[in-house]
Coordinates of C-alpha atoms (C1' of nucleotides) in Angstrom, one line a residue:
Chain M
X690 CA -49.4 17.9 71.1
X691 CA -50.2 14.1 71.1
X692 CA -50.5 14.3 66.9
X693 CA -47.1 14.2 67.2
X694 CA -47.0 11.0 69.8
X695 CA -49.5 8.8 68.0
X696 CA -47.1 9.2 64.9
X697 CA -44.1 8.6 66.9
X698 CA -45.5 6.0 68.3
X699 CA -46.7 4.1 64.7
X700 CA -43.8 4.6 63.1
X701 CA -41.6 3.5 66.4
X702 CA -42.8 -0.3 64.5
X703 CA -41.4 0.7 61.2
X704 CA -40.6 3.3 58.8
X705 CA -43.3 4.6 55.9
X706 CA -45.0 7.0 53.8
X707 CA -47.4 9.3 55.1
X708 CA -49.9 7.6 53.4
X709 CA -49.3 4.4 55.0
X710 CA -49.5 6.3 58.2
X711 CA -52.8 7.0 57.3
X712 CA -53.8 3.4 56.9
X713 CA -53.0 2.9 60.3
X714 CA -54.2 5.7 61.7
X715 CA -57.8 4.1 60.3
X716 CA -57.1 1.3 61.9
X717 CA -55.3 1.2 65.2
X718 CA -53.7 5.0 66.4
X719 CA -57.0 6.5 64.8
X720 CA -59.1 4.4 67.7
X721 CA -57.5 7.0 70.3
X722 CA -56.2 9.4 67.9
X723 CA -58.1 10.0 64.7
X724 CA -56.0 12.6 62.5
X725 CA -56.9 13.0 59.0
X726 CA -54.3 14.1 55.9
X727 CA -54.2 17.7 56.3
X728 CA -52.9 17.2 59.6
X729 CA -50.1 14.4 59.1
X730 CA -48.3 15.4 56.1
X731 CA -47.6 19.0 57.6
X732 CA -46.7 17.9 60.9
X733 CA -43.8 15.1 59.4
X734 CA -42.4 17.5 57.9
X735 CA -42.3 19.4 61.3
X736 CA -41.1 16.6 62.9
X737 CA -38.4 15.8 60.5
X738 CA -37.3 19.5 61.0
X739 CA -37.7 18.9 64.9
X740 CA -34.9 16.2 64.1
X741 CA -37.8 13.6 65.4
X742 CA -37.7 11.8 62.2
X743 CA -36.0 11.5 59.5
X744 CA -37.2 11.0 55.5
X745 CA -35.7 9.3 52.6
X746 CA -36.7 10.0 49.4
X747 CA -38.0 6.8 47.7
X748 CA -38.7 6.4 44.1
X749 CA -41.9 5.3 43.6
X750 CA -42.3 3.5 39.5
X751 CA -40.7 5.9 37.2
X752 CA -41.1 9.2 37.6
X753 CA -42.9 9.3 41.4
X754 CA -40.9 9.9 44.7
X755 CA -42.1 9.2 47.7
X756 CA -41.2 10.3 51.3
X757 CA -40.6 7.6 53.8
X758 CA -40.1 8.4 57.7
X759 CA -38.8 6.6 60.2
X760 CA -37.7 7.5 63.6
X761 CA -34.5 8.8 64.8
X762 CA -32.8 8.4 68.0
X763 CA -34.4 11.6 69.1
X764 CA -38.2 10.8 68.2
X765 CA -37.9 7.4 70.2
X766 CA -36.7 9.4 73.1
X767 CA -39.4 12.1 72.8
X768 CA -42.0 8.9 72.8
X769 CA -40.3 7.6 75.8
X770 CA -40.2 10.3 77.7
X771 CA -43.9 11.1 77.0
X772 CA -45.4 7.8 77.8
X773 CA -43.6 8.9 81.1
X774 CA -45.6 11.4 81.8
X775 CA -48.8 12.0 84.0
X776 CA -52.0 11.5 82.7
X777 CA -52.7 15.0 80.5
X778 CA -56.1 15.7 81.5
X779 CA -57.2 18.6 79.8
X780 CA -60.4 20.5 80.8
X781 CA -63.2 18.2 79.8
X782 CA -65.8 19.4 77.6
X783 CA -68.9 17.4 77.5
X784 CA -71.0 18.9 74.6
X785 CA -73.4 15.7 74.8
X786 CA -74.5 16.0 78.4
X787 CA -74.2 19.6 78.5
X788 CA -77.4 19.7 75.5
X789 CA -78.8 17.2 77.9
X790 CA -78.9 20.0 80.6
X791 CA -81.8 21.9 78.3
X792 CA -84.3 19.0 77.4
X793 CA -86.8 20.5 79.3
X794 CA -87.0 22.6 75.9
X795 CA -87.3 19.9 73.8
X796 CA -90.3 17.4 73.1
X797 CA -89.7 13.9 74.5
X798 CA -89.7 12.3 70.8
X799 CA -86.3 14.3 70.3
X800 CA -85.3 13.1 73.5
X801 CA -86.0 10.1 72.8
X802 CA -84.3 10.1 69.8
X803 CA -81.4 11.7 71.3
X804 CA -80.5 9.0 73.9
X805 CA -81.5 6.3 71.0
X806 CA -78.8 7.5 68.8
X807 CA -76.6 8.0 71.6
X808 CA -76.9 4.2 72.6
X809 CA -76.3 3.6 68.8
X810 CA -72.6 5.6 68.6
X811 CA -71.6 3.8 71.3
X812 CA -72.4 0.4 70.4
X813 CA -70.3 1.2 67.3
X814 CA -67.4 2.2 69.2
X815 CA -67.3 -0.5 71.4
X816 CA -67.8 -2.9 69.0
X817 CA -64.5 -1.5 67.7
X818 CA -62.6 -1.7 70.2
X819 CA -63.7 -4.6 71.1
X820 CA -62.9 -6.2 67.7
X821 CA -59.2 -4.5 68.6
X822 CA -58.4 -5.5 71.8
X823 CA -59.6 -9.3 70.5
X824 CA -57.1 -9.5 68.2
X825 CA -54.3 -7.2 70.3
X826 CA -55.2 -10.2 73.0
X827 CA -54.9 -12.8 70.3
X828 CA -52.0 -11.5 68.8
X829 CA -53.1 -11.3 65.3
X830 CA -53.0 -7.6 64.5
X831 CA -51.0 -7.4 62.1
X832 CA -49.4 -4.6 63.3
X833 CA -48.9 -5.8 66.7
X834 CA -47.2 -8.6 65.2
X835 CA -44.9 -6.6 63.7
X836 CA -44.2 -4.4 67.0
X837 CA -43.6 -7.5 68.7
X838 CA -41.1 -9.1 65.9
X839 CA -38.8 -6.1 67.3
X840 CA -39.0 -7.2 70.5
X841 CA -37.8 -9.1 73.2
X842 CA -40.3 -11.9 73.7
X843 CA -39.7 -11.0 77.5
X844 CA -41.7 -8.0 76.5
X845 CA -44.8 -9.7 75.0
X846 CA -47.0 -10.0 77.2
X847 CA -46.8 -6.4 79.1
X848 CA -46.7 -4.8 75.2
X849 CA -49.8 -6.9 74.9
X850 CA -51.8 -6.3 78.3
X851 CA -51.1 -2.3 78.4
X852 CA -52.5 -2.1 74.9
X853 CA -55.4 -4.6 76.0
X854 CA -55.8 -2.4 79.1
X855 CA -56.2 0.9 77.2
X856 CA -59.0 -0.7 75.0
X857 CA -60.9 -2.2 77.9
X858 CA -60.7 1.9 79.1
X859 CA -62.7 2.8 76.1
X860 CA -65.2 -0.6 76.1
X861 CA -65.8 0.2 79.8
X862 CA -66.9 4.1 79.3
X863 CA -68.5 3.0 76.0
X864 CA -70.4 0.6 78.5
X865 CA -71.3 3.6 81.1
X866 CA -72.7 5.7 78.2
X867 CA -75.0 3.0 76.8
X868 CA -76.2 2.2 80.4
X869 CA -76.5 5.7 81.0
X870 CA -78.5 6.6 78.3
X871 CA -81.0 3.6 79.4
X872 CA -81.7 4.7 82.3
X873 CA -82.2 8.2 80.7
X874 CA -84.6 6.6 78.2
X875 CA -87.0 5.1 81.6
X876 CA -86.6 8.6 82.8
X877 CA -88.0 9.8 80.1
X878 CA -90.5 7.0 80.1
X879 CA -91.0 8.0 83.8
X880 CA -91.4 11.7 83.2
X881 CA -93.7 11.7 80.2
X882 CA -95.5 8.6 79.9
X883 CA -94.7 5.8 78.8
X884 CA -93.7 6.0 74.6
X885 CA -96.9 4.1 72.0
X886 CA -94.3 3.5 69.6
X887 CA -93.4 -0.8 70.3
X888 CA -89.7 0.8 71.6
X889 CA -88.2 -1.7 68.8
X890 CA -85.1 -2.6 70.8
X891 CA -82.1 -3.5 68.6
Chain U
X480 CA -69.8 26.2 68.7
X481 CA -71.1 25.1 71.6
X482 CA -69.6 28.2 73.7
X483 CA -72.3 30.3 72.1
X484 CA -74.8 27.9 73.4
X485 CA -73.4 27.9 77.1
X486 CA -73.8 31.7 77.2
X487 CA -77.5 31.7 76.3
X488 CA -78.5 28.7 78.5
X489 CA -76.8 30.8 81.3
X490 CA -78.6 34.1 80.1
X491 CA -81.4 32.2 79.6
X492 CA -81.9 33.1 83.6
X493 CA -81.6 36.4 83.6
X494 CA -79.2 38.9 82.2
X495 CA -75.8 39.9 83.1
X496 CA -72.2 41.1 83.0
X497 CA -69.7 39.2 81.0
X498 CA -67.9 39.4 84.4
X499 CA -71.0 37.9 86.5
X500 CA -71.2 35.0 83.6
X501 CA -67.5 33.9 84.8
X502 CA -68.8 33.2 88.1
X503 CA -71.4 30.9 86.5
X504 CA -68.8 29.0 84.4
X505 CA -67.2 28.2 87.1
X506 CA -70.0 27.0 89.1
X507 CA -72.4 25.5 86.8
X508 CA -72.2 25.7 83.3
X509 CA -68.4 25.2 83.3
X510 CA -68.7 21.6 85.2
X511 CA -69.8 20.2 81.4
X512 CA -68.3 23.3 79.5
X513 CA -65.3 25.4 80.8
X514 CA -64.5 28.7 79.7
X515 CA -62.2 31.4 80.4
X516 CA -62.5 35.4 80.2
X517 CA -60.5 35.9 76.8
X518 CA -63.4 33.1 75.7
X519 CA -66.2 35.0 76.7
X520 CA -66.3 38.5 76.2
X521 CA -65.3 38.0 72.5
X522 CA -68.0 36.1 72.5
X523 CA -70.3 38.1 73.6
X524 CA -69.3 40.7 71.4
X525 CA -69.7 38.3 68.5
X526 CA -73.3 37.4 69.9
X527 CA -74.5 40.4 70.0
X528 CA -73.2 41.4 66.6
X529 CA -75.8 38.0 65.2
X530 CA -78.8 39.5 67.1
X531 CA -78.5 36.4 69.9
X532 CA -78.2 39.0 72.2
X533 CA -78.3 42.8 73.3
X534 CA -76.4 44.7 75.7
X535 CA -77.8 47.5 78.0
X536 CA -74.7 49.4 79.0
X537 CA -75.2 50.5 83.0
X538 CA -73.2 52.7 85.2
X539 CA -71.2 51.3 87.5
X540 CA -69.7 54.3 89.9
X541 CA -68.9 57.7 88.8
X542 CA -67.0 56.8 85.9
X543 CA -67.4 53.2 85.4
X544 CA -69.7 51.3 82.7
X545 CA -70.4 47.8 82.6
X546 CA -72.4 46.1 79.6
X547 CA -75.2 44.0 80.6
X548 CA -76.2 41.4 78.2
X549 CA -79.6 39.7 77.6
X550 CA -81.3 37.4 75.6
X551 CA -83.4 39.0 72.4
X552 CA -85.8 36.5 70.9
X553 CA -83.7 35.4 68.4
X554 CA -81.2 34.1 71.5
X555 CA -83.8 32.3 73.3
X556 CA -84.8 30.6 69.8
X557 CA -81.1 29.1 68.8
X558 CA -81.0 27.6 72.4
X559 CA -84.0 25.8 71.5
X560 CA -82.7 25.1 68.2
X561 CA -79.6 23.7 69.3
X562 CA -81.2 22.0 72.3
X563 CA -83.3 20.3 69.8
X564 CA -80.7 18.7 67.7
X565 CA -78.7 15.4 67.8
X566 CA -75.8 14.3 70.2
X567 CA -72.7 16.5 68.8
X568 CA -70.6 13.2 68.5
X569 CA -67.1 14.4 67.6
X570 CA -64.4 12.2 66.6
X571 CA -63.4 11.3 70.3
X572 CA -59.7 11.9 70.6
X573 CA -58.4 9.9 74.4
X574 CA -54.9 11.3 75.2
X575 CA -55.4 9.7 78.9
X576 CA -56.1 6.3 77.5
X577 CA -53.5 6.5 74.3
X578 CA -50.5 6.8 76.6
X579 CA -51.5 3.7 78.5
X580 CA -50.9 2.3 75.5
X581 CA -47.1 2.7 75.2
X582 CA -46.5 2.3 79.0
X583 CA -44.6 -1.3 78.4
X584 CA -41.9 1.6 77.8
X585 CA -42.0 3.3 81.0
X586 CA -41.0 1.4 84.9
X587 CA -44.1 0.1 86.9
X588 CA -43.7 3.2 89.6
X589 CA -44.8 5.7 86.7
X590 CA -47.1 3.4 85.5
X591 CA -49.1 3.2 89.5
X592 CA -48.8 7.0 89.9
X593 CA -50.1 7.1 86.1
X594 CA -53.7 5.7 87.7
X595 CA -53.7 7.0 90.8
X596 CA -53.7 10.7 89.2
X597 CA -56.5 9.4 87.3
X598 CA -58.1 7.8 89.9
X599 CA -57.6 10.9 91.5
X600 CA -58.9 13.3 89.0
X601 CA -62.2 11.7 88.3
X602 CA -62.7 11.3 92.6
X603 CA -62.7 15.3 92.4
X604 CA -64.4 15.9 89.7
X605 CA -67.1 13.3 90.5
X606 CA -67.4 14.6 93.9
X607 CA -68.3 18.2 92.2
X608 CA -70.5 16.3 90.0
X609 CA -72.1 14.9 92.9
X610 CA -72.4 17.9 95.1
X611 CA -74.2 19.7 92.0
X612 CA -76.3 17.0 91.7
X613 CA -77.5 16.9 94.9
X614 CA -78.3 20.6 95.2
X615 CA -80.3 20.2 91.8
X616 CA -82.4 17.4 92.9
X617 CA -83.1 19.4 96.5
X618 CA -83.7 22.7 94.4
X619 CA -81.0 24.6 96.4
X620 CA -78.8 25.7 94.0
X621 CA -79.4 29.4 93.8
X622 CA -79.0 29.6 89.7
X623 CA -81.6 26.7 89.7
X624 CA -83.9 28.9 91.5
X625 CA -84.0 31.8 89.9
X626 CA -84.5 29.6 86.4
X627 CA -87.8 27.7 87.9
X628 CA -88.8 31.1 89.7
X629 CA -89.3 31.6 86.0
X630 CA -91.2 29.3 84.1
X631 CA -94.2 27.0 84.8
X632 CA -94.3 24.9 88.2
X633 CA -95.7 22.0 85.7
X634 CA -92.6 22.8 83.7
X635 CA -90.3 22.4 87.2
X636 CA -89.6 18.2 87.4
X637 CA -88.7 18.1 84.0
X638 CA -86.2 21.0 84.0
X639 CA -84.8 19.6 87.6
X640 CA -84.8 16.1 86.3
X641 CA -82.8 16.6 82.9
X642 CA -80.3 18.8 84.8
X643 CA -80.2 16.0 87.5
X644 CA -79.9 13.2 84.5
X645 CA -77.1 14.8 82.9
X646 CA -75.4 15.2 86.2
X647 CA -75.7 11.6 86.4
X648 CA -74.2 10.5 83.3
X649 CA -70.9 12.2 84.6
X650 CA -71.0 11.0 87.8
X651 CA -71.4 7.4 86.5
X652 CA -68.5 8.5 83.9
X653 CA -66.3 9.2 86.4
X654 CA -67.5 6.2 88.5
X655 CA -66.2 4.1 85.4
X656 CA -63.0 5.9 85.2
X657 CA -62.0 5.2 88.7
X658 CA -63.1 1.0 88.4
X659 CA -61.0 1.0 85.3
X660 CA -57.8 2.3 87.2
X661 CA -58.3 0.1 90.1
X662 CA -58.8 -2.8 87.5
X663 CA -55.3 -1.4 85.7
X664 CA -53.4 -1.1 89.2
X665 CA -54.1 -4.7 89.7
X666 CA -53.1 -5.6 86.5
X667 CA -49.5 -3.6 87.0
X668 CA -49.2 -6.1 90.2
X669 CA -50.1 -8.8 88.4
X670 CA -47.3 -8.0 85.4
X671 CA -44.8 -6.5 87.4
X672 CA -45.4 -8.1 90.7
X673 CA -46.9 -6.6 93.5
X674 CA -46.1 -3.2 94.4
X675 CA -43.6 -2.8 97.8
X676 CA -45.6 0.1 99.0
X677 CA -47.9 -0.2 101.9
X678 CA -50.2 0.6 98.6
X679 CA -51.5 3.7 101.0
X680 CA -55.5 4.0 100.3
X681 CA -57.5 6.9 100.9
Chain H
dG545 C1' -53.3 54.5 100.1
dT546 C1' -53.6 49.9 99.0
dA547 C1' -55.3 45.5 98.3
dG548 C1' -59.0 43.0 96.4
dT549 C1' -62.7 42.8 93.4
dC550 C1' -65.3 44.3 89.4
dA551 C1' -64.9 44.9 84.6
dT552 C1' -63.3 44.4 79.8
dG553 C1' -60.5 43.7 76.5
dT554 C1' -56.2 42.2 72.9
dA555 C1' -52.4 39.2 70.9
dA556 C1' -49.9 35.3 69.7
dG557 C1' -50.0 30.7 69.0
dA558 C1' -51.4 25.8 69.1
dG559 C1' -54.3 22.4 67.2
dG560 C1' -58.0 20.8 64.4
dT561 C1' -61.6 20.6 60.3
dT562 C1' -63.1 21.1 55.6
dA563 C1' -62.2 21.9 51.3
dC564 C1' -59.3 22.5 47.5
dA565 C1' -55.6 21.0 44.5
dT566 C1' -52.3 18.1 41.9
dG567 C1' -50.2 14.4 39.8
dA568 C1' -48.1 9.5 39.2
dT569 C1' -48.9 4.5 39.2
dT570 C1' -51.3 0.2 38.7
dA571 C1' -54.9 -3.0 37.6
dG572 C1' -58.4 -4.1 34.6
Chain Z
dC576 C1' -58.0 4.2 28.4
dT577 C1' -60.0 4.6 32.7
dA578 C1' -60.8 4.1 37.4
dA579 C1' -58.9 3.2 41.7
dT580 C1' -55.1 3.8 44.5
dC581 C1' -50.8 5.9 45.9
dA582 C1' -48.9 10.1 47.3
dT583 C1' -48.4 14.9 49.0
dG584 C1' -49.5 19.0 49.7
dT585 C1' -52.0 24.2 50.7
dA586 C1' -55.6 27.6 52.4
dA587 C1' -59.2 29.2 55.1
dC588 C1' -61.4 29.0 59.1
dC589 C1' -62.7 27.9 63.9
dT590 C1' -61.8 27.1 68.7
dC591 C1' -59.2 27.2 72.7
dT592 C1' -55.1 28.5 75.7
dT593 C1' -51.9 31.6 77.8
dA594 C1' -50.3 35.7 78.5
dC595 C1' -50.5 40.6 78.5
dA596 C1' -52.9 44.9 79.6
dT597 C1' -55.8 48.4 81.5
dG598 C1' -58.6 50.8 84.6
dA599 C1' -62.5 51.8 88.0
dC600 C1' -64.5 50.8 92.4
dT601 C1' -64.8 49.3 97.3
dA602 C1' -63.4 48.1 101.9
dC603 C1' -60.0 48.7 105.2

DNA sequence: GTAGTCATGTAAGAGGTTACATGATTAG
DNA sequence: CTAATCATGTAACCTCTTACATGACTAC
């Protein structure tokens, strides 16, 4: 039930709409935690009935209303006392290596292919999180600025390096995929012959 | 719906029980896809129903029956099928890594035993990893056996080395998970000061 | 007989995805 | 006036988890 953490812990910053939520959930929560519509606006209003959070109704121009969260005494201890928790490691599932297991019924162009675009995901991702954990380090997210405004500035720089730390996470598995998936494309270099195509390398 | 697919690329071998196919989740096709008994024989039911499959029911006993389930034609063509397209790249949700991110809110001693469980998790699982591994590269596992027992010896590298390759990429997974704990328990030293514990290795 | 293994299911619930659906407000 | 954005929901469906449930067979 981390749904219900990543939202705790965005709105643990500042109250807002569940729209807003979804702005940052694009941006920052949704790096870790991506959560489309469908599943934020029903689960504030589960939270709100959990007594987690707490809504007032907003006007929004004349006739439109708007719901706007923010955290009560109760949600900030549920965040605490998750972030105090071992590390939930769930059964992992590994579809993309698992398909890997039946290449041998497969022609090495979609092998190829397969490890190409592989390579291409994760350069994406880490170039994400990269471009996050620059500006966590730098202390320009915008967001992070505002987390930090309601904090002690004794706090900075450990609010700063955890969040830095958890992106590294990310960059350094994004790092083990793409050099994995090398190697896998010499192996299949090795077990087929070398490819005629000129291997364009991007 | 990749649980589908991990129940013909185990049938793929030869048929079998929904009860035998447990033991085979557990020992090989469960180390990249896990599955339990209220998974599978739904499943199987559900398979059989799309023509994937068809089940010989056997005697087992006096009174006892027990459905044995093979691969039709149709089976053995989705797992090619599925083999053959591109890397199922979900939107990856990382509960381990999102909690790191609010652990300025917890004390340093949760924050240590927080990566030593990790470090810990990945060390077993790798080793399984590992152990696989090296029983598919020395074709000794007995489920690899019976699969090359039936297909071309041309055909037997390839299958042995994509098994092998895949193997790898969670091993090196789990290599990278371990470095990036041993890089964050530094880092909680570094923040917090170091730790009074004879910092016990093993 | 009794414990362990073989064998197969069902039910409830949690969590997530995709699609559908609606309407107000604001900027041009 | 019209398009983009703000704002909030519902419904159907899929997958997985946990727990409950049953019964035959085999080795001791």
């Amino acid at each position: 039930m981390s749904l219900r953490h990543a939202i705790l812990g965005v709105l643990s910053v500042e109250p807002m709409t569940g729209y807003d939520l979804l702005d940052y959930f694009d941006i920052s929560a949704g790096l870790f935690w991506p959560a489309g519509q469908a599943q934020i606006y029903p689960e504030l209003r589960r939270m709100e009935r959990d007594g987690l959070l707490a809504a007032t109704v907003a006007p929004r121009g004349k006739r439109g209303k708007k719901r706007i969260y923010a955290l009560t005494p109760g949600g900030a201890d549920e965040l605490r006392r998750w972030a105090n928790e071992p590390p939930p490691h769930g059964p992992d599932r590994d579809p993309v290596r698992f398909k890997v297991t039946y290449f041998d019924q497969t022609e090495p162009a979609h092998a190829r292919a397969y490890f190409a675009a592989h390579i291409e995901h994760y350069r994406a991702r880490r170039a994400a999180w990269a471009e996050r954990a620059d500006a966590i380090r730098a202390r320009s997210a915008t967001f992070l600025r505002a987390r930090l405004a309601t904090r002690d500035p004794d706090e900075h720089e450990r609010i700063v390096a955890f969040k830095a730390l958890a992106l590294d996470g990310a960059i350094a598995r994004a790092d083990a995929e793409i050099a994995w998936a090398e190697r896998a494309l010499e192996e299949i270099d090795r077990l087929y012959g070398v490819s005629i195509s000129p291997s364009s390398p991007r």
